[in-house]
Structure formats: structure tokens, C-alpha cells
Coordinates of C-alpha atoms in Angstrom, one line a residue:
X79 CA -11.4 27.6 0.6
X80 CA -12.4 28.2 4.6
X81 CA -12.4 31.2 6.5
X82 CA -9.4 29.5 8.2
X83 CA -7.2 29.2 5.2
X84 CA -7.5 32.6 4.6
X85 CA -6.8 34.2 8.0
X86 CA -4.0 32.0 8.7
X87 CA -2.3 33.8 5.9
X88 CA -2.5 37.3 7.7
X89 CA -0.5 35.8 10.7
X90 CA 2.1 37.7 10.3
X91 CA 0.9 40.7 9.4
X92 CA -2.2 41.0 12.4
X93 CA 0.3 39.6 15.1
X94 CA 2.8 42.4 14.2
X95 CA 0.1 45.3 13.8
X96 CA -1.4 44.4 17.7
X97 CA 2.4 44.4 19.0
X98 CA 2.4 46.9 21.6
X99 CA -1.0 48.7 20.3
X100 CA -3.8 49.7 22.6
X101 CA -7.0 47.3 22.8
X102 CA -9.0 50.0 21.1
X103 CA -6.8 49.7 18.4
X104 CA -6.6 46.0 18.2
X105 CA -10.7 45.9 17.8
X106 CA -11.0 47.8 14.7
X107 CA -8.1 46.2 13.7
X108 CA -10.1 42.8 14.6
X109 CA -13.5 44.3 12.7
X110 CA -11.6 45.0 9.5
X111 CA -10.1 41.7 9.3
X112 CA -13.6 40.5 9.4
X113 CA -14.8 42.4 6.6
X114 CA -11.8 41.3 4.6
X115 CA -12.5 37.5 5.6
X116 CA -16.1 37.6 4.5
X117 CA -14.9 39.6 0.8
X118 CA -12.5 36.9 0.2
X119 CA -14.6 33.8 1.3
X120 CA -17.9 35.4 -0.5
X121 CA -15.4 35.6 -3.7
X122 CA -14.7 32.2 -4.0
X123 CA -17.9 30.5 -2.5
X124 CA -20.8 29.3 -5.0
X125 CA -23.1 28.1 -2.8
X126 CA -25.8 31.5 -2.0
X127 CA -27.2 29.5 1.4
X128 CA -23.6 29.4 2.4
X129 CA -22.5 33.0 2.0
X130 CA -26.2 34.6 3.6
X131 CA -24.7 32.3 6.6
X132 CA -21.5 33.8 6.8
X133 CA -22.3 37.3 6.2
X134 CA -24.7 36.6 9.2
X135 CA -22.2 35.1 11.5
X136 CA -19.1 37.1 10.2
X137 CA -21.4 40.4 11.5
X138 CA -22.3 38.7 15.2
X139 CA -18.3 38.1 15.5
X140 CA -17.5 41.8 14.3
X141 CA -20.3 43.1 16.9
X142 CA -18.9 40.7 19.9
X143 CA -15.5 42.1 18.9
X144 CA -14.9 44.4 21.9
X145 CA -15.4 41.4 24.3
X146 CA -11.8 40.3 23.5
X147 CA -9.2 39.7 25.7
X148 CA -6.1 41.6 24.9
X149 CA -4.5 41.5 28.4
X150 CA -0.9 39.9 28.6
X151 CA 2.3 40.6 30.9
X152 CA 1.2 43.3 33.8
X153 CA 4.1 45.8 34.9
X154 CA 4.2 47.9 38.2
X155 CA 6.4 50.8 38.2
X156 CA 6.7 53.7 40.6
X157 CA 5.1 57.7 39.6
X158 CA 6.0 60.9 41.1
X159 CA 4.6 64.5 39.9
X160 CA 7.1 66.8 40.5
X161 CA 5.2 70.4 41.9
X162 CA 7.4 73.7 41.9
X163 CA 10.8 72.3 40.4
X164 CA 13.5 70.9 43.2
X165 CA 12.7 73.3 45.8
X166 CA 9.5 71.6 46.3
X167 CA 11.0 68.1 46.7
X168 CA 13.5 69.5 48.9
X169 CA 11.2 71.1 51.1
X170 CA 9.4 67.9 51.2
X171 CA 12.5 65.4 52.4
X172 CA 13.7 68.6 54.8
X173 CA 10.4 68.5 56.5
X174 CA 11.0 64.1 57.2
X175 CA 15.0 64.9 57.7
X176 CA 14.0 67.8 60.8
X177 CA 11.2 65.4 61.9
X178 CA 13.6 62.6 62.3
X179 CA 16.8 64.9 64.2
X180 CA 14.2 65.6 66.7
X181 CA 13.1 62.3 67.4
X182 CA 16.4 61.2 67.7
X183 CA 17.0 63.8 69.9
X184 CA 14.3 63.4 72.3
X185 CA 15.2 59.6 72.0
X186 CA 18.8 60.1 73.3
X187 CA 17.5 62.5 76.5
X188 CA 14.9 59.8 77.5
X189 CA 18.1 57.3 77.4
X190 CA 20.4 59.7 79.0
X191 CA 18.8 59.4 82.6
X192 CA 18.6 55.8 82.4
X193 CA 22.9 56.2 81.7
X194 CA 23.3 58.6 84.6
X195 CA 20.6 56.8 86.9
X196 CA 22.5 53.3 86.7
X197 CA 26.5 54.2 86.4
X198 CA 26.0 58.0 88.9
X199 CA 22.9 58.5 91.0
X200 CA 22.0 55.5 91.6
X201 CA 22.7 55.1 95.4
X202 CA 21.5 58.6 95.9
X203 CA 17.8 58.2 94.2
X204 CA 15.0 57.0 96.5
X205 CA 13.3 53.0 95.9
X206 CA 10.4 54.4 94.7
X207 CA 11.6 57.0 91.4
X208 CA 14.9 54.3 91.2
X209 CA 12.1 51.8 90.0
X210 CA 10.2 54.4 87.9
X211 CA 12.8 55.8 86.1
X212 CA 14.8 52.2 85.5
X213 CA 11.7 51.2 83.6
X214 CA 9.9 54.4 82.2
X215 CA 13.2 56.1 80.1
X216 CA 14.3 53.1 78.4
X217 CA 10.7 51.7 77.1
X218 CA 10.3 55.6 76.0
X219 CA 13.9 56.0 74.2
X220 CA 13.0 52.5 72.5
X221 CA 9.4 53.9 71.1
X222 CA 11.2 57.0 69.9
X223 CA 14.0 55.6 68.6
X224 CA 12.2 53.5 66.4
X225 CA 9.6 56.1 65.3
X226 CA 13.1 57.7 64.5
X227 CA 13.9 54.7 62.4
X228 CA 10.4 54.6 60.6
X229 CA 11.3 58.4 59.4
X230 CA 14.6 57.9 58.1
X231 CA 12.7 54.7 56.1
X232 CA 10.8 57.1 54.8
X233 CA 13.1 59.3 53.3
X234 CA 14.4 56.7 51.5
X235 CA 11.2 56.7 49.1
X236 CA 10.4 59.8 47.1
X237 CA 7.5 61.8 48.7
X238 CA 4.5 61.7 46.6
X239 CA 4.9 58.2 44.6
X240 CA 2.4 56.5 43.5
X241 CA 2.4 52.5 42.3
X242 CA 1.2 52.5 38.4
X243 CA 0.0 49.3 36.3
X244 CA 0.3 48.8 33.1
X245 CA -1.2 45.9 31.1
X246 CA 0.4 44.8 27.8
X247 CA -1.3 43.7 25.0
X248 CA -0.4 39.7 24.2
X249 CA -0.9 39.5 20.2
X250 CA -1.0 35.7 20.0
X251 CA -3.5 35.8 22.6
X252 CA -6.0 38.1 20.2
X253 CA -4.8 35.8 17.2
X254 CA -5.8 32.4 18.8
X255 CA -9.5 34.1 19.8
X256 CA -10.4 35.0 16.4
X257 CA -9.0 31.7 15.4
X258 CA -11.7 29.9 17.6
X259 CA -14.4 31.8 16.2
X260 CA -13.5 31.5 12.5
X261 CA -12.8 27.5 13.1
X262 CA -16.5 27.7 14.9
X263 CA -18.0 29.7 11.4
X264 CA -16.3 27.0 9.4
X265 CA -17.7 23.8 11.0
X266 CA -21.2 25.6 10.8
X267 CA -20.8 26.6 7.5
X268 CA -19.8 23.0 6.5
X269 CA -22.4 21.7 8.3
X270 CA -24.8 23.5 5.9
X271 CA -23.1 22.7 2.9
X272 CA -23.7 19.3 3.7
X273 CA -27.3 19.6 4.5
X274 CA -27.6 21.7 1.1
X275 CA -25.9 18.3 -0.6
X276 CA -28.4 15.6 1.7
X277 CA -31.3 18.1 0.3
X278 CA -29.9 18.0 -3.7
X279 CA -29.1 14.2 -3.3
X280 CA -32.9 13.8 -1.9
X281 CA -34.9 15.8 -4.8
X282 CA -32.6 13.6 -6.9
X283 CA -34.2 10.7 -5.5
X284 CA -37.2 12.0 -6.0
X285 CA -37.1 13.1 -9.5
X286 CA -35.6 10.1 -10.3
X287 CA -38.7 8.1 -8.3
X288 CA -40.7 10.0 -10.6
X289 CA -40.0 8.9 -13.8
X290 CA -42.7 6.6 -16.1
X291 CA -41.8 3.2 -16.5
X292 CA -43.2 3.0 -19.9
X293 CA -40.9 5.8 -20.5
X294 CA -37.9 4.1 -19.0
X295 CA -39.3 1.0 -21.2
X296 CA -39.2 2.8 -24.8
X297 CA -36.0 4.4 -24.1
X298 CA -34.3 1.0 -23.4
X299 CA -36.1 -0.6 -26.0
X300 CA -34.7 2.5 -28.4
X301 CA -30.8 1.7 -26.5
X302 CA -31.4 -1.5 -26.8
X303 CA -31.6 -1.2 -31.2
X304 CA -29.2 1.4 -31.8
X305 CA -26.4 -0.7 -29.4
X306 CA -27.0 -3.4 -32.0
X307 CA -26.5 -1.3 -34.6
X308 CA -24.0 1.4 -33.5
X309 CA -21.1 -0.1 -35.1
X310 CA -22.7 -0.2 -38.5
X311 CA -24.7 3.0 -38.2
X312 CA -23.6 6.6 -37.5
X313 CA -27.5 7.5 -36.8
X314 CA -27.4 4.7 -34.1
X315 CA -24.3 6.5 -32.4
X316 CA -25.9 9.9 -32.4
X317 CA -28.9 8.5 -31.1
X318 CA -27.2 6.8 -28.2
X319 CA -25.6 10.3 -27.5
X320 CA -29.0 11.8 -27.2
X321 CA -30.7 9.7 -25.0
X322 CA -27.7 9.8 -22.5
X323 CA -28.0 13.4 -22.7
X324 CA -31.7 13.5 -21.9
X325 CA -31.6 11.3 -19.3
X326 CA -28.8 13.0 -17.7
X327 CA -30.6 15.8 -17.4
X328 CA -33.5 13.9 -15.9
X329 CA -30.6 12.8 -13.4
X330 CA -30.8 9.2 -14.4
X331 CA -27.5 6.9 -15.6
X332 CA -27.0 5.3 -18.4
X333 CA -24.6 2.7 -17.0
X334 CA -23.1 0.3 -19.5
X335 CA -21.4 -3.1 -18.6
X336 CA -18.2 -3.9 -17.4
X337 CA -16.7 -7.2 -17.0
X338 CA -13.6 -5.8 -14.7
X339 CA -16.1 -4.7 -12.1
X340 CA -13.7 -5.6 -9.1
X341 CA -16.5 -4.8 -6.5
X342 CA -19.3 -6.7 -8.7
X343 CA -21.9 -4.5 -7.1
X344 CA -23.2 -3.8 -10.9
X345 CA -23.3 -6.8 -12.1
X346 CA -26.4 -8.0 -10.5
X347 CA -27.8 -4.8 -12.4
X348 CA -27.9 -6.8 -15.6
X349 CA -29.4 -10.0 -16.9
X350 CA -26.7 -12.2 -18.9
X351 CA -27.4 -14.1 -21.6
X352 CA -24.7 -16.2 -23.9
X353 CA -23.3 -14.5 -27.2
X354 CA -20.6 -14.8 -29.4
X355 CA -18.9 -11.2 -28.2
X356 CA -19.0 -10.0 -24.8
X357 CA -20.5 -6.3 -24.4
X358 CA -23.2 -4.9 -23.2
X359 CA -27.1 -5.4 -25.4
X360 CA -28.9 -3.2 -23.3
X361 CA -27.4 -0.6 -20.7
X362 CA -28.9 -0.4 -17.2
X363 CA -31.0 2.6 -16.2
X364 CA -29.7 4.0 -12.2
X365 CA -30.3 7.4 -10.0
X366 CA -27.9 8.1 -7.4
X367 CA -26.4 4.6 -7.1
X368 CA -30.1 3.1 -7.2
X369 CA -31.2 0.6 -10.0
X370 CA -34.3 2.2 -12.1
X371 CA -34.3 -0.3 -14.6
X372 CA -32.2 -3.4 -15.5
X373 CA -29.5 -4.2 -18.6
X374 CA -28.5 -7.1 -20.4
X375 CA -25.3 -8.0 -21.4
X376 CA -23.0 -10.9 -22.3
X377 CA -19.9 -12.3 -21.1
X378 CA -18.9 -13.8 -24.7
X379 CA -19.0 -17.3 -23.5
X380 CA -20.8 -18.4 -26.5
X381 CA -18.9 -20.7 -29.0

């Protein structure tokens, strides 16, 4: 079983715990997870190299834990503090609302003489002020009159708002993170599994490269006698038994041989020789798919 196996079936349950919970939460959330990952992996893992490794790397993810992006959907809303009940805000838009009459009022006078000026006194006002006041009053009613229109804008927005953000957590977001790092622990724990199997395979080998040949010799020699006789002799078939046994814990086969071999890559492990039955005479000594020592065997072509 992988560390993947066994967080993917806590889907449910982590994505619906970090719903809507803070990112302080969602850590220790994260860090227990890890602890249980590493209880329930360590359970069912016999290899000792492999479980030192994951406790190691299962305690660098739980420490890198509050480097996590929890940040989803972002939402700006509007905050005012209310001070001193309604009177307060009152006094605050009545202050704007008096600011804006007077404007509006001063706005109206400036424009006023520019009214009179052109449709009354007109004719009666010398060149030189008819000039002044046809440009001065109107570009001053227009500045105050829009001043006028920037307080009233104003009123429409509550005095004392402020603009708030607010980040929400995105569960699937934390869930795919810690995904990426337990599919990362996996492929290195794999990785030494397989080197632990390269390094069993190659002491094998080397066991196997060890072995006397005059021991290999008398044991095949001993085979070779109680294959002739094992159908006649009980002894002989206990015998056989042994030997395998021994040898197998040497980590050597015992391979006998078999006719149907659809690949034939054992068959140029024995030496055939006629005889009236087909079988196997002597069985063929191997380590790890290597050839130690060779059998001999008939195909029964004999008449």
C-alpha cells in the first residue's frame, strides 16, 4: 500500500473539515494527517529501510506545512464603525448636506450677475467690467457648482467606510498540495525499495558465486542416484527433499526438466542423452536465473 492509497481515502473528510476554516486551522489539520499517514503506511510496510525513509520525509513535509497555500476566491466589501449611535452619523452627513447648500448658494450669486449683466445692464456697464464680468462669474459659478456636485457625491457614501478583503480558503487547492508531496514520498520511497531488491538480488549472486564446485559435484552426483531410484525407494524421495531444501537456503535451484519449455531458454541447461522414458536423470543446479551447474535428461526417444 502507498501513502497515496491511503490519503485519497480521507478526501472527503479533509476537503470538508478545511471548508471555510482559517489557514491556521487547516495546518494542524494538514500535520495530523501526516502523523496518521505515516501510522498507517509504517503498519503495513515490512521493509525497516523503507519506513526510517518515510518517517524522515513524512517529518520535513509536516515542518514545511505552514508554507501552504490556502488562498482561494478574494471578496471586497464595504466597513463602517458606527461612534455615538445615529446622532453621530447624522451629524456627520449634516456637516456634507450644509457644506453643499452653501456652495450652491454661492454658485447661483456668481451666476446671477452674469443673468442680469446680459438680459438688464448690459448697455449701461462700461467695455472694460462688461468683459470682466462676462468671463469671470460664469467660469466661477461653473467651479462652484461642481465642487457642489462633488459634495452631494459624497453624501451618497457613508462617512467613515472603509474597503475590507477577505480571502477564502480553496480546500481542493490544500488537497492537491499535499497530494504532490505524498506522490513525491512515494516515488522516493519506491525508488529505495528497488535499490533494497538490486542490493538482495546482488548478495544473491554473490553467495551463489561462492559456492564449491566439488560441493555442487557431490550433491548432483547424490540427485543424480536417488532420481534413479525415487520411484522404488521412499529414502531416495526424502533425500531429494533435503537437498532441495539445503540448497534453497544456500539460494541455489534445483531445476528439473521440462519438455513443454515454450521459451526453451532451459533446455540448453541440460545435456540429453537417449532413454527409454523421458524425465529428467540429473536436475540442473541455477542462482537467480544463472546456470551453476548443468542436468541431464532424456526426451524418451529411445526404442
Amino acid at each position: 500500500m502507498t501513502l497515496q492509497s491511503i490519503y485519497e481515502q480521507d478526501k472527503e473528510r479533509l476537503v470538508s473539515v478545511w471548508s471555510g476554516a482559517e489557514k491556521a486551522a487547516i495546518i494542524r489539520t494538514v500535520e495530523s494527517e501526516y502523523d496518521r499517514l505515516l501510522y498507517a503506511f509504517n503498519d503495513q510496510e515490512d521493509d525497516p529501510r523503507v519506513r526510517e525513509a518515510a518517517s524522515a520525509m513524512i517529518r520535513t513535509a509536516k515542518t514545511s506545512a505552514g508554507l501552504i497555500d490556502t488562498a482561494g476566491v478574494t471578496r471586497i466589501y464595504g466597513h463602517r464603525d458606527y461612534i455615538g449611535g445615529e446622532k453621530g452619523a447624522e451629524r456627520g452627513a449634516g456637516k456634507i448636506l450644509r457644506r453643499f447648500w452653501v456652495l450652491l448658494v454661492l454658485g447661483l450669486l456668481c451666476a446671477a450677475p452674469y443673468v442680469y449683466i446680459t438680459y438688464r445692464l448690459l448697455s449701461q456697464v462700461s467695455s472694460e467690467w462688461r468683459w470682466y464680468l462676462l468671463i469671470s462669474t460664469p467660469v466661477a459659478a461653473m467651479i462652484l457648482l461642481f465642487v457642489a456636485g462633488i459634495c452631494m457625491r459624497r453624501e451618497v457614501l457613508p462617512d467613515g467606510e472603509q474597503m475590507r478583503a477577505e480571502v477564502l480558503t480553496d480546500p481542493m487547492k490544500v488537497y492537491h498540495q499535499v497530494l504532490a508531496v505524498v506522490l513525491m514520498i512515494d516515488k522516493v520511497l519506491e525508488e529505495i525499495r528497488n535499490a533494497g531488491r538490486a542490493e538482495e538480488k546482488q548478495q544473491l549472486r554473490e553467495a551463489a558465486g561462492n559456492v564449491d564446485p566439488e560441493e555442487l559435484e557431490l550433491l548432483s552426483m547424490l540427485l543424480e542416484d536417488a532420481y534413479a531410484r525415487r520411484e522404488s525407494d521412499e529414502q531416495a524421495a526424502e533425500m531429494i527433499s533435503q537437498i532441495r531444501f539445503y540448497l534453497h537456503r544456500r539460494h541455489i535451484d534445483v531445476v528439473d526438466w521440462n519438455e513443454n519449455d515454450s521459451t526453451g531458454a532451459r533446455r540448453n541447461w541440460f545435456d540429453m542423452i537417449p532413454a527409454y522414458s523421458a524425465g529428467t536423470i540429473r536436475p540442473a543446479f541455477a542462482a537467480e536465473e544463472k546456470l551453476l551447474k548443468k542436468g541431464l535428461a532424456s526426451s524418451g526417444s529411445m526404442q
